[in-house]
Amino acid sequence: MKKQVCIVCRKPLNSGIIINGKRICKCCEERLVNSDINTDFYEYYKDCIKKNIVQFMLRGEEVTCQNYHL
């Protein structure tokens, strides 16, 4: 089985969040939530999410989150 890694820092995961099957470690999640939007860190995280998560949504794959359809 392939070891799961964070899409931001690429370190092995023990905990964190899963978005559309992609994982973000607890440390990166906390840094993202607490980052000011005018920082390089925030832009880096945003780019990682775009590259790893959003591209699949834009290809027309249906993604559901509770009562929402993206």
JSON list of C-alpha atoms in Angstrom, two decimals:
[
{"chain": "A", "resi": 1, "resn": "MET", "atom": "CA", "xyz": [0.00, 0.00, 0.00]},
{"chain": "A", "resi": 2, "resn": "LYS", "atom": "CA", "xyz": [1.27, 3.45, -0.93]},
{"chain": "A", "resi": 3, "resn": "LYS", "atom": "CA", "xyz": [2.19, 5.67, 2.01]},
{"chain": "A", "resi": 4, "resn": "GLN", "atom": "CA", "xyz": [-0.11, 8.70, 2.25]},
{"chain": "A", "resi": 5, "resn": "VAL", "atom": "CA", "xyz": [1.63, 12.08, 2.20]},
{"chain": "A", "resi": 6, "resn": "CYS", "atom": "CA", "xyz": [0.51, 15.66, 2.68]},
{"chain": "A", "resi": 7, "resn": "ILE", "atom": "CA", "xyz": [-0.11, 17.49, -0.62]},
{"chain": "A", "resi": 8, "resn": "VAL", "atom": "CA", "xyz": [1.57, 20.59, 0.81]},
{"chain": "A", "resi": 9, "resn": "CYS", "atom": "CA", "xyz": [4.70, 19.45, 2.69]},
{"chain": "A", "resi": 10, "resn": "ARG", "atom": "CA", "xyz": [4.95, 15.91, 1.25]},
{"chain": "A", "resi": 11, "resn": "LYS", "atom": "CA", "xyz": [5.62, 14.44, 4.72]},
{"chain": "A", "resi": 12, "resn": "PRO", "atom": "CA", "xyz": [3.97, 11.15, 5.77]},
{"chain": "A", "resi": 13, "resn": "LEU", "atom": "CA", "xyz": [0.58, 11.61, 7.41]},
{"chain": "A", "resi": 14, "resn": "ASN", "atom": "CA", "xyz": [-0.61, 10.56, 10.83]},
{"chain": "A", "resi": 15, "resn": "SER", "atom": "CA", "xyz": [-3.53, 12.99, 11.08]},
{"chain": "A", "resi": 16, "resn": "GLY", "atom": "CA", "xyz": [-5.11, 15.84, 9.17]},
{"chain": "A", "resi": 17, "resn": "ILE", "atom": "CA", "xyz": [-7.95, 16.47, 6.76]},
{"chain": "A", "resi": 18, "resn": "ILE", "atom": "CA", "xyz": [-9.01, 14.79, 3.53]},
{"chain": "A", "resi": 19, "resn": "ILE", "atom": "CA", "xyz": [-10.42, 16.88, 0.70]},
{"chain": "A", "resi": 20, "resn": "ASN", "atom": "CA", "xyz": [-11.67, 15.00, -2.34]},
{"chain": "A", "resi": 21, "resn": "GLY", "atom": "CA", "xyz": [-9.36, 12.10, -1.50]},
{"chain": "A", "resi": 22, "resn": "LYS", "atom": "CA", "xyz": [-6.28, 14.30, -1.07]},
{"chain": "A", "resi": 23, "resn": "ARG", "atom": "CA", "xyz": [-4.73, 14.74, 2.35]},
{"chain": "A", "resi": 24, "resn": "ILE", "atom": "CA", "xyz": [-3.38, 17.76, 4.22]},
{"chain": "A", "resi": 25, "resn": "CYS", "atom": "CA", "xyz": [-1.50, 17.12, 7.48]},
{"chain": "A", "resi": 26, "resn": "LYS", "atom": "CA", "xyz": [-2.59, 18.70, 10.74]},
{"chain": "A", "resi": 27, "resn": "CYS", "atom": "CA", "xyz": [0.43, 21.03, 10.81]},
{"chain": "A", "resi": 28, "resn": "CYS", "atom": "CA", "xyz": [-0.21, 22.40, 7.30]},
{"chain": "A", "resi": 29, "resn": "GLU", "atom": "CA", "xyz": [-3.94, 22.66, 8.01]},
{"chain": "A", "resi": 30, "resn": "GLU", "atom": "CA", "xyz": [-3.24, 24.80, 11.09]},
{"chain": "A", "resi": 31, "resn": "ARG", "atom": "CA", "xyz": [-0.72, 26.99, 9.25]},
{"chain": "A", "resi": 32, "resn": "LEU", "atom": "CA", "xyz": [-3.17, 27.55, 6.42]},
{"chain": "A", "resi": 33, "resn": "VAL", "atom": "CA", "xyz": [-6.06, 28.42, 8.73]},
{"chain": "A", "resi": 34, "resn": "ASN", "atom": "CA", "xyz": [-3.90, 30.82, 10.75]},
{"chain": "A", "resi": 35, "resn": "SER", "atom": "CA", "xyz": [-2.07, 32.44, 7.80]},
{"chain": "A", "resi": 36, "resn": "ASP", "atom": "CA", "xyz": [-2.68, 35.99, 6.73]},
{"chain": "A", "resi": 37, "resn": "ILE", "atom": "CA", "xyz": [-3.90, 36.02, 3.12]},
{"chain": "A", "resi": 38, "resn": "ASN", "atom": "CA", "xyz": [-1.17, 38.48, 2.12]},
{"chain": "A", "resi": 39, "resn": "THR", "atom": "CA", "xyz": [1.74, 36.13, 2.81]},
{"chain": "A", "resi": 40, "resn": "ASP", "atom": "CA", "xyz": [3.85, 33.89, 0.59]},
{"chain": "A", "resi": 41, "resn": "PHE", "atom": "CA", "xyz": [2.86, 30.91, 2.75]},
{"chain": "A", "resi": 42, "resn": "TYR", "atom": "CA", "xyz": [-0.82, 31.45, 1.97]},
{"chain": "A", "resi": 43, "resn": "GLU", "atom": "CA", "xyz": [-0.10, 31.70, -1.78]},
{"chain": "A", "resi": 44, "resn": "TYR", "atom": "CA", "xyz": [2.00, 28.53, -1.64]},
{"chain": "A", "resi": 45, "resn": "TYR", "atom": "CA", "xyz": [-0.78, 26.59, 0.13]},
{"chain": "A", "resi": 46, "resn": "LYS", "atom": "CA", "xyz": [-3.35, 27.94, -2.28]},
{"chain": "A", "resi": 47, "resn": "ASP", "atom": "CA", "xyz": [-1.23, 26.81, -5.25]},
{"chain": "A", "resi": 48, "resn": "CYS", "atom": "CA", "xyz": [-0.80, 23.31, -3.75]},
{"chain": "A", "resi": 49, "resn": "ILE", "atom": "CA", "xyz": [-4.55, 22.99, -3.32]},
{"chain": "A", "resi": 50, "resn": "LYS", "atom": "CA", "xyz": [-5.18, 24.21, -6.86]},
{"chain": "A", "resi": 51, "resn": "LYS", "atom": "CA", "xyz": [-2.70, 21.72, -8.32]},
{"chain": "A", "resi": 52, "resn": "ASN", "atom": "CA", "xyz": [-3.87, 18.74, -6.30]},
{"chain": "A", "resi": 53, "resn": "ILE", "atom": "CA", "xyz": [-7.59, 19.20, -5.70]},
{"chain": "A", "resi": 54, "resn": "VAL", "atom": "CA", "xyz": [-9.24, 21.84, -7.85]},
{"chain": "A", "resi": 55, "resn": "GLN", "atom": "CA", "xyz": [-7.96, 20.43, -11.16]},
{"chain": "A", "resi": 56, "resn": "PHE", "atom": "CA", "xyz": [-10.00, 17.25, -10.64]},
{"chain": "A", "resi": 57, "resn": "MET", "atom": "CA", "xyz": [-13.15, 19.25, -9.95]},
{"chain": "A", "resi": 58, "resn": "LEU", "atom": "CA", "xyz": [-12.68, 21.31, -13.10]},
{"chain": "A", "resi": 59, "resn": "ARG", "atom": "CA", "xyz": [-12.42, 18.20, -15.26]},
{"chain": "A", "resi": 60, "resn": "GLY", "atom": "CA", "xyz": [-16.07, 17.53, -14.64]},
{"chain": "A", "resi": 61, "resn": "GLU", "atom": "CA", "xyz": [-15.79, 14.92, -11.91]},
{"chain": "A", "resi": 62, "resn": "GLU", "atom": "CA", "xyz": [-18.74, 15.28, -9.60]},
{"chain": "A", "resi": 63, "resn": "VAL", "atom": "CA", "xyz": [-17.80, 16.05, -6.03]},
{"chain": "A", "resi": 64, "resn": "THR", "atom": "CA", "xyz": [-20.34, 16.09, -3.23]},
{"chain": "A", "resi": 65, "resn": "CYS", "atom": "CA", "xyz": [-19.96, 17.60, 0.21]},
{"chain": "A", "resi": 66, "resn": "GLN", "atom": "CA", "xyz": [-22.93, 16.97, 2.47]},
{"chain": "A", "resi": 67, "resn": "ASN", "atom": "CA", "xyz": [-25.77, 18.78, 0.69]},
{"chain": "A", "resi": 68, "resn": "TYR", "atom": "CA", "xyz": [-23.56, 20.70, -1.73]},
{"chain": "A", "resi": 69, "resn": "HIS", "atom": "CA", "xyz": [-22.62, 19.70, -5.26]},
{"chain": "A", "resi": 70, "resn": "LEU", "atom": "CA", "xyz": [-19.51, 21.26, -6.72]}
]
